[in-house]
Amino acid sequence: MSLFRKFFSSGHTNSDEEKESQKLSFEQNIPIDEHFIFNFKRNGGKFLYCDSMSEVNEQFENILEENDWFEGEAICYESTLFPLLKENNILFDNPQNPNFLLATCENLVADEGSISFSSNQIKQKKPNELPVNMVIIAYPSQIIPSKSEILSAIKNKYKREYPSNITTIKYFEKAQEEDFTQYGSAAKNLYLILLEDL
């Protein structure tokens, strides 16, 4: 608010300024994990919290059942996730028509509710080359405050032999109206299974 407006206004603040002020106040007063979840869900993501690996298996089966993906095909490049697919008869070795991507991620970005990936999860594929449906398994310890911290988090994690193809996905449902901020990005139907790691 300008100095003149403070002195000469009737005491009422502009509604846009008030909303922005309330938003900043809200974002500063909540824990980083809640901040991420709020923004992630606002972007259209589907969030599932688990506190054990058995719950992860159960939620994964629920997702398969909800979408009728049992005995289908999936893309998965991480050997640690292969057992989840094998247990549910999901073909992942050279799939011809994959229903979804099963992956982990590099980071969860709180301030915009996005998820960052690298070549470790998606090889050299661009987001628009991946299936529309994604099931991502992550941990609360992967949450970072902002996108500007992705590279430093990756450097701390890998020390050397940094992955390539670092990208983020932010939109998890098709925009209701034309939104220029989504230009060039493909919306994903994304399920995030957050496994407690503390």
Coordinates of C-alpha atoms in Angstrom, one line a residue:
M1 CA 0.0 0.0 0.0
S2 CA 1.4 3.4 -0.9
L3 CA 2.3 6.0 1.7
F4 CA -0.3 8.4 0.4
R5 CA -3.0 5.8 0.4
K6 CA -2.2 5.0 4.1
F7 CA -2.7 8.6 5.1
F8 CA -5.7 9.5 2.9
S9 CA -7.6 6.2 2.7
S10 CA -10.8 5.6 4.6
G11 CA -9.1 2.8 6.6
H12 CA -10.3 0.0 4.3
T13 CA -7.6 -2.0 2.4
N14 CA -7.8 -3.0 -1.1
S15 CA -9.4 -6.5 -1.3
D16 CA -6.5 -7.9 -3.5
E17 CA -3.9 -6.6 -1.1
E18 CA -5.8 -8.0 1.8
K19 CA -6.1 -11.4 0.2
E20 CA -2.3 -11.4 -0.6
S21 CA -1.5 -10.4 2.9
Q22 CA -3.7 -13.2 4.3
K23 CA -2.1 -15.7 2.0
L24 CA 1.4 -14.7 3.0
S25 CA 0.5 -14.9 6.6
F26 CA -1.1 -18.3 6.2
E27 CA 1.9 -19.6 4.3
Q28 CA 4.4 -18.4 6.9
N29 CA 2.5 -19.8 9.8
I30 CA 2.1 -23.4 8.7
P31 CA 4.6 -26.3 8.8
I32 CA 6.4 -27.0 5.5
D33 CA 4.7 -30.4 5.0
E34 CA 1.2 -28.8 5.4
H35 CA 2.2 -26.0 3.1
F36 CA 3.2 -28.6 0.4
I37 CA 0.1 -30.7 0.9
F38 CA -2.2 -27.6 0.6
N39 CA -0.5 -26.4 -2.6
F40 CA -0.3 -29.9 -4.1
K41 CA -4.0 -30.6 -3.5
R42 CA -4.8 -27.1 -4.8
N43 CA -3.0 -28.1 -8.1
G44 CA -5.3 -31.1 -8.4
G45 CA -3.0 -33.8 -7.0
K46 CA -4.3 -36.8 -5.0
F47 CA -2.6 -37.3 -1.7
L48 CA -2.3 -40.5 0.4
Y49 CA -0.4 -40.7 3.7
C50 CA 1.1 -43.9 4.9
D51 CA 3.1 -44.8 8.0
S52 CA 4.3 -48.2 6.9
M53 CA 5.2 -50.1 3.8
S54 CA 2.2 -52.4 4.3
E55 CA 0.0 -49.3 4.0
V56 CA 1.8 -48.3 0.9
N57 CA 1.0 -51.7 -0.7
E58 CA -2.6 -51.4 0.4
Q59 CA -3.0 -47.9 -1.1
F60 CA -1.2 -48.9 -4.3
E61 CA -3.7 -51.8 -4.7
N62 CA -6.6 -49.3 -4.1
I63 CA -5.3 -47.1 -6.8
L64 CA -5.0 -50.0 -9.2
E65 CA -8.5 -51.1 -8.4
E66 CA -10.0 -47.6 -8.7
N67 CA -8.5 -47.2 -12.2
D68 CA -8.8 -50.9 -13.3
W69 CA -5.0 -51.2 -13.9
F70 CA -4.6 -54.7 -12.5
E71 CA -2.6 -57.0 -14.9
G72 CA -1.9 -53.9 -17.1
E73 CA 1.3 -52.3 -18.1
A74 CA 3.4 -49.5 -16.4
I75 CA 6.6 -47.6 -16.9
C76 CA 9.1 -48.0 -14.0
Y77 CA 12.8 -47.4 -14.1
E78 CA 13.6 -48.1 -10.4
S79 CA 14.4 -51.6 -9.4
T80 CA 13.3 -50.9 -5.7
L81 CA 9.7 -50.5 -7.0
F82 CA 9.6 -53.6 -9.2
P83 CA 8.2 -55.8 -6.4
L84 CA 5.1 -53.6 -6.1
L85 CA 4.4 -54.2 -9.8
K86 CA 5.3 -57.9 -9.8
E87 CA 2.9 -58.6 -6.8
N88 CA 0.0 -57.1 -8.9
N89 CA 0.9 -58.7 -12.2
I90 CA 1.8 -55.4 -13.8
L91 CA 4.0 -55.7 -16.9
F92 CA 6.9 -53.2 -16.7
D93 CA 9.6 -54.8 -18.9
N94 CA 9.3 -53.0 -22.3
P95 CA 5.6 -52.0 -22.0
Q96 CA 3.8 -51.3 -25.2
N97 CA 0.8 -49.4 -23.8
P98 CA 1.5 -48.3 -20.2
N99 CA -1.4 -47.2 -18.0
F100 CA 0.8 -45.3 -15.6
L101 CA 4.3 -44.4 -14.4
L102 CA 5.4 -45.7 -11.0
A103 CA 8.3 -43.7 -9.6
T104 CA 9.9 -42.0 -6.7
C105 CA 11.0 -38.4 -7.0
E106 CA 13.8 -36.0 -6.1
N107 CA 11.9 -33.4 -4.1
L108 CA 8.5 -32.1 -3.2
V109 CA 8.4 -28.3 -3.5
A110 CA 6.3 -26.7 -0.8
D111 CA 5.7 -23.2 -2.2
E112 CA 4.2 -24.3 -5.5
G113 CA 3.0 -27.9 -4.6
S114 CA 5.1 -29.4 -7.4
I115 CA 7.2 -32.5 -7.7
S116 CA 10.8 -32.6 -9.1
F117 CA 12.2 -35.6 -11.0
S118 CA 15.5 -36.4 -12.6
S119 CA 17.0 -39.0 -14.9
N120 CA 17.0 -41.5 -12.0
Q121 CA 13.2 -41.6 -12.1
I122 CA 12.2 -40.8 -15.7
K123 CA 15.4 -41.3 -17.7
Q124 CA 15.6 -38.7 -20.5
K125 CA 11.9 -38.5 -21.1
K126 CA 10.1 -35.1 -21.0
P127 CA 6.9 -34.8 -19.0
N128 CA 4.7 -34.9 -22.1
E129 CA 6.4 -38.2 -23.1
L130 CA 5.3 -39.9 -19.8
P131 CA 1.9 -41.5 -19.2
V132 CA -0.9 -39.1 -18.1
N133 CA -1.3 -41.2 -15.0
M134 CA 1.4 -41.3 -12.4
V135 CA 1.9 -42.9 -9.0
I136 CA 4.7 -41.4 -7.0
I137 CA 6.1 -42.6 -3.7
A138 CA 7.9 -40.0 -1.6
Y139 CA 8.9 -39.1 2.0
P140 CA 8.3 -36.0 4.1
S141 CA 12.1 -35.5 4.3
Q142 CA 12.1 -34.8 0.6
I143 CA 10.0 -31.6 1.1
I144 CA 11.9 -28.4 0.3
P145 CA 10.6 -24.8 0.7
S146 CA 11.0 -23.6 -2.9
K147 CA 12.0 -24.5 -6.4
S148 CA 15.3 -22.5 -6.0
E149 CA 16.5 -25.2 -3.6
I150 CA 16.2 -28.2 -6.0
L151 CA 19.7 -28.1 -7.3
S152 CA 21.3 -27.8 -3.9
A153 CA 19.2 -30.6 -2.5
I154 CA 20.3 -32.8 -5.4
K155 CA 24.0 -31.9 -4.9
N156 CA 23.7 -32.8 -1.2
K157 CA 22.0 -36.1 -2.0
Y158 CA 24.4 -37.3 -4.7
K159 CA 27.7 -35.7 -3.9
R160 CA 29.0 -36.7 -7.4
E161 CA 27.6 -38.2 -10.5
Y162 CA 24.6 -35.8 -10.5
P163 CA 21.5 -36.9 -12.4
S164 CA 20.4 -35.1 -15.5
N165 CA 17.0 -34.2 -16.9
I166 CA 15.9 -32.3 -13.8
T167 CA 12.3 -31.2 -14.2
T168 CA 9.2 -30.4 -12.2
I169 CA 5.6 -31.3 -12.7
K170 CA 3.1 -28.9 -11.1
Y171 CA -0.3 -29.3 -12.8
F172 CA -2.3 -32.4 -11.9
E173 CA -5.6 -31.7 -13.6
K174 CA -6.6 -30.0 -16.8
A175 CA -7.2 -26.3 -16.3
Q176 CA -10.9 -25.3 -16.4
E177 CA -10.1 -22.2 -18.5
E178 CA -7.2 -21.4 -20.7
D179 CA -4.3 -20.5 -18.4
F180 CA -1.2 -19.1 -20.0
T181 CA 1.0 -20.3 -17.0
Q182 CA 0.2 -23.9 -18.1
Y183 CA 1.3 -23.3 -21.7
G184 CA 3.6 -26.1 -22.8
S185 CA 3.0 -28.3 -19.8
A186 CA 0.9 -31.5 -19.8
A187 CA -1.4 -32.0 -16.8
K188 CA -1.0 -35.3 -15.1
N189 CA -3.4 -37.5 -13.1
L190 CA -1.0 -37.9 -10.2
Y191 CA -1.3 -39.9 -7.0
L192 CA 1.3 -39.1 -4.3
I193 CA 1.8 -41.8 -1.7
L194 CA 3.7 -40.1 1.2
L195 CA 5.5 -42.7 3.4
E196 CA 6.5 -41.4 6.8
D197 CA 10.2 -41.7 7.3
L198 CA 10.8 -40.1 10.6

